[in-house]
Amino acid sequence: MAATRERGGRTAASRRVGAGSGEAPHTPLRPMWCCRACGQPWPCGPARLRLRTEYDADRPGLSIYLAGLMYEAMRDLYHFNAHDAPEPGVLFDRFLAWARRRPAVDPPT
């Protein structure tokens, strides 16, 4: 079941990340699209883990959600600094390539 989106694309689960622990949530800081908690390019490792868990039963939904965020990131990053923005392929790898389901590998016999 897909997570219900609130205004701005956030989910109830994304609001809870780090809640009560005093840690900043691993959410994007726009328009630079770096992580609020660790400063890495977003989605960082902890954000990817949370998103995979949240969308475990809805991988197509995760891809659609990430594609929308990639579009927003492209718009922000190219508007913010068009001469130093990442290449489209780099943004694809950063936002979408990691989210696809890997086929199961049979153990060697």
PDB file of C-alpha atoms in Angstrom, residues 1-108:
ATOM      1  CA  MET A   1       0.000   0.000   0.000  1.00  0.00           C
ATOM      2  CA  ALA A   2       1.413   3.392  -0.993  1.00  0.00           C
ATOM      3  CA  ALA A   3       1.964   6.028   1.618  1.00  0.00           C
ATOM      4  CA  THR A   4      -0.547   8.866   1.623  1.00  0.00           C
ATOM      5  CA  ARG A   5       1.015  12.099   0.404  1.00  0.00           C
ATOM      6  CA  GLU A   6       0.500  15.393   2.155  1.00  0.00           C
ATOM      7  CA  ARG A   7       0.976  18.821   0.685  1.00  0.00           C
ATOM      8  CA  GLY A   8       4.515  19.150  -0.634  1.00  0.00           C
ATOM      9  CA  GLY A   9       4.872  15.397  -1.264  1.00  0.00           C
ATOM     10  CA  ARG A  10       5.785  14.491   2.320  1.00  0.00           C
ATOM     11  CA  THR A  11       4.362  11.454   4.014  1.00  0.00           C
ATOM     12  CA  ALA A  12       3.506  10.841   7.630  1.00  0.00           C
ATOM     13  CA  ALA A  13       6.453   8.426   7.766  1.00  0.00           C
ATOM     14  CA  SER A  14       8.879  11.070   6.488  1.00  0.00           C
ATOM     15  CA  ARG A  15       7.765  13.431   9.264  1.00  0.00           C
ATOM     16  CA  ARG A  16       8.476  10.732  11.845  1.00  0.00           C
ATOM     17  CA  VAL A  17      12.065  10.059  10.753  1.00  0.00           C
ATOM     18  CA  GLY A  18      14.229  11.181  13.634  1.00  0.00           C
ATOM     19  CA  ALA A  19      11.189  12.163  15.705  1.00  0.00           C
ATOM     20  CA  GLY A  20      11.951  12.102  19.398  1.00  0.00           C
ATOM     21  CA  SER A  21      15.616  11.303  18.817  1.00  0.00           C
ATOM     22  CA  GLY A  22      16.792  14.884  18.414  1.00  0.00           C
ATOM     23  CA  GLU A  23      18.154  14.011  14.954  1.00  0.00           C
ATOM     24  CA  ALA A  24      17.288  16.008  11.866  1.00  0.00           C
ATOM     25  CA  PRO A  25      15.276  13.997   9.329  1.00  0.00           C
ATOM     26  CA  HIS A  26      17.020  12.869   6.144  1.00  0.00           C
ATOM     27  CA  THR A  27      14.904  15.084   3.907  1.00  0.00           C
ATOM     28  CA  PRO A  28      16.009  17.316   1.016  1.00  0.00           C
ATOM     29  CA  LEU A  29      17.107  20.890   1.624  1.00  0.00           C
ATOM     30  CA  ARG A  30      15.935  22.793  -1.403  1.00  0.00           C
ATOM     31  CA  PRO A  31      16.971  24.302  -3.769  1.00  0.00           C
ATOM     32  CA  MET A  32      20.380  22.620  -3.304  1.00  0.00           C
ATOM     33  CA  TRP A  33      18.945  19.106  -2.854  1.00  0.00           C
ATOM     34  CA  CYS A  34      21.342  18.072  -0.129  1.00  0.00           C
ATOM     35  CA  CYS A  35      20.272  16.161   2.978  1.00  0.00           C
ATOM     36  CA  ARG A  36      19.221  18.253   5.976  1.00  0.00           C
ATOM     37  CA  ALA A  37      20.770  15.732   8.378  1.00  0.00           C
ATOM     38  CA  CYS A  38      24.067  14.655   6.821  1.00  0.00           C
ATOM     39  CA  GLY A  39      24.732  17.154   4.004  1.00  0.00           C
ATOM     40  CA  GLN A  40      25.132  14.444   1.341  1.00  0.00           C
ATOM     41  CA  PRO A  41      23.373  14.716  -2.019  1.00  0.00           C
ATOM     42  CA  TRP A  42      19.744  13.730  -1.459  1.00  0.00           C
ATOM     43  CA  PRO A  43      18.524  11.005  -1.451  1.00  0.00           C
ATOM     44  CA  CYS A  44      21.333   9.980   0.883  1.00  0.00           C
ATOM     45  CA  GLY A  45      21.790   6.410   2.157  1.00  0.00           C
ATOM     46  CA  PRO A  46      19.449   6.737   5.160  1.00  0.00           C
ATOM     47  CA  ALA A  47      16.786   8.426   2.999  1.00  0.00           C
ATOM     48  CA  ARG A  48      17.037   5.637   0.409  1.00  0.00           C
ATOM     49  CA  LEU A  49      16.677   3.015   3.121  1.00  0.00           C
ATOM     50  CA  ARG A  50      13.612   4.764   4.550  1.00  0.00           C
ATOM     51  CA  LEU A  51      12.047   5.148   1.104  1.00  0.00           C
ATOM     52  CA  ARG A  52      12.662   1.480   0.225  1.00  0.00           C
ATOM     53  CA  THR A  53      11.052   0.437   3.491  1.00  0.00           C
ATOM     54  CA  GLU A  54       8.121   2.791   3.069  1.00  0.00           C
ATOM     55  CA  TYR A  55       7.461   1.677  -0.516  1.00  0.00           C
ATOM     56  CA  ASP A  56       8.401  -1.997  -0.066  1.00  0.00           C
ATOM     57  CA  ALA A  57       5.085  -3.224  -1.460  1.00  0.00           C
ATOM     58  CA  ASP A  58       4.840  -0.504  -4.139  1.00  0.00           C
ATOM     59  CA  ARG A  59       8.066  -0.252  -6.144  1.00  0.00           C
ATOM     60  CA  PRO A  60       6.309   1.342  -9.149  1.00  0.00           C
ATOM     61  CA  GLY A  61       4.935   3.984  -6.766  1.00  0.00           C
ATOM     62  CA  LEU A  62       8.459   4.634  -5.459  1.00  0.00           C
ATOM     63  CA  SER A  63       9.754   5.114  -8.999  1.00  0.00           C
ATOM     64  CA  ILE A  64       6.929   7.507  -9.869  1.00  0.00           C
ATOM     65  CA  TYR A  65       7.490   9.487  -6.655  1.00  0.00           C
ATOM     66  CA  LEU A  66      11.255   9.679  -7.259  1.00  0.00           C
ATOM     67  CA  ALA A  67      10.767  10.675 -10.915  1.00  0.00           C
ATOM     68  CA  GLY A  68       8.661  13.626  -9.770  1.00  0.00           C
ATOM     69  CA  LEU A  69      11.311  14.621  -7.253  1.00  0.00           C
ATOM     70  CA  MET A  70      14.023  14.282  -9.904  1.00  0.00           C
ATOM     71  CA  TYR A  71      12.068  16.671 -12.127  1.00  0.00           C
ATOM     72  CA  GLU A  72      11.793  19.166  -9.260  1.00  0.00           C
ATOM     73  CA  ALA A  73      15.503  18.785  -8.484  1.00  0.00           C
ATOM     74  CA  MET A  74      16.426  19.401 -12.126  1.00  0.00           C
ATOM     75  CA  ARG A  75      14.277  22.505 -12.199  1.00  0.00           C
ATOM     76  CA  ASP A  76      15.736  23.823  -8.925  1.00  0.00           C
ATOM     77  CA  LEU A  77      19.363  22.943  -9.645  1.00  0.00           C
ATOM     78  CA  TYR A  78      19.390  24.302 -13.205  1.00  0.00           C
ATOM     79  CA  HIS A  79      17.592  27.460 -12.116  1.00  0.00           C
ATOM     80  CA  PHE A  80      19.882  27.855  -9.094  1.00  0.00           C
ATOM     81  CA  ASN A  81      23.139  27.426 -11.041  1.00  0.00           C
ATOM     82  CA  ALA A  82      22.780  26.263 -14.636  1.00  0.00           C
ATOM     83  CA  HIS A  83      26.542  26.152 -15.289  1.00  0.00           C
ATOM     84  CA  ASP A  84      27.380  23.885 -12.353  1.00  0.00           C
ATOM     85  CA  ALA A  85      24.284  21.638 -12.205  1.00  0.00           C
ATOM     86  CA  PRO A  86      24.728  17.855 -12.419  1.00  0.00           C
ATOM     87  CA  GLU A  87      24.310  16.154 -15.786  1.00  0.00           C
ATOM     88  CA  PRO A  88      20.881  14.544 -16.373  1.00  0.00           C
ATOM     89  CA  GLY A  89      22.411  11.043 -16.266  1.00  0.00           C
ATOM     90  CA  VAL A  90      23.948  11.756 -12.870  1.00  0.00           C
ATOM     91  CA  LEU A  91      20.572  12.888 -11.553  1.00  0.00           C
ATOM     92  CA  PHE A  92      18.916   9.760 -12.993  1.00  0.00           C
ATOM     93  CA  ASP A  93      21.408   7.558 -11.142  1.00  0.00           C
ATOM     94  CA  ARG A  94      20.988   9.590  -7.967  1.00  0.00           C
ATOM     95  CA  PHE A  95      17.181   9.568  -7.939  1.00  0.00           C
ATOM     96  CA  LEU A  96      15.986   6.515  -9.864  1.00  0.00           C
ATOM     97  CA  ALA A  97      18.598   3.898 -10.749  1.00  0.00           C
ATOM     98  CA  TRP A  98      19.036   2.674  -7.159  1.00  0.00           C
ATOM     99  CA  ALA A  99      15.301   2.107  -6.665  1.00  0.00           C
ATOM    100  CA  ARG A 100      14.690  -0.591  -9.255  1.00  0.00           C
ATOM    101  CA  ARG A 101      14.122  -4.100  -8.011  1.00  0.00           C
ATOM    102  CA  ARG A 102      17.043  -6.399  -8.656  1.00  0.00           C
ATOM    103  CA  PRO A 103      16.241  -9.838 -10.043  1.00  0.00           C
ATOM    104  CA  ALA A 104      16.816 -12.724  -7.697  1.00  0.00           C
ATOM    105  CA  VAL A 105      20.086 -14.506  -8.329  1.00  0.00           C
ATOM    106  CA  ASP A 106      20.206 -18.269  -8.114  1.00  0.00           C
ATOM    107  CA  PRO A 107      23.033 -19.532  -5.924  1.00  0.00           C
ATOM    108  CA  PRO A 108      25.880 -21.205  -7.830  1.00  0.00           C
TER     109      PRO A 108
END
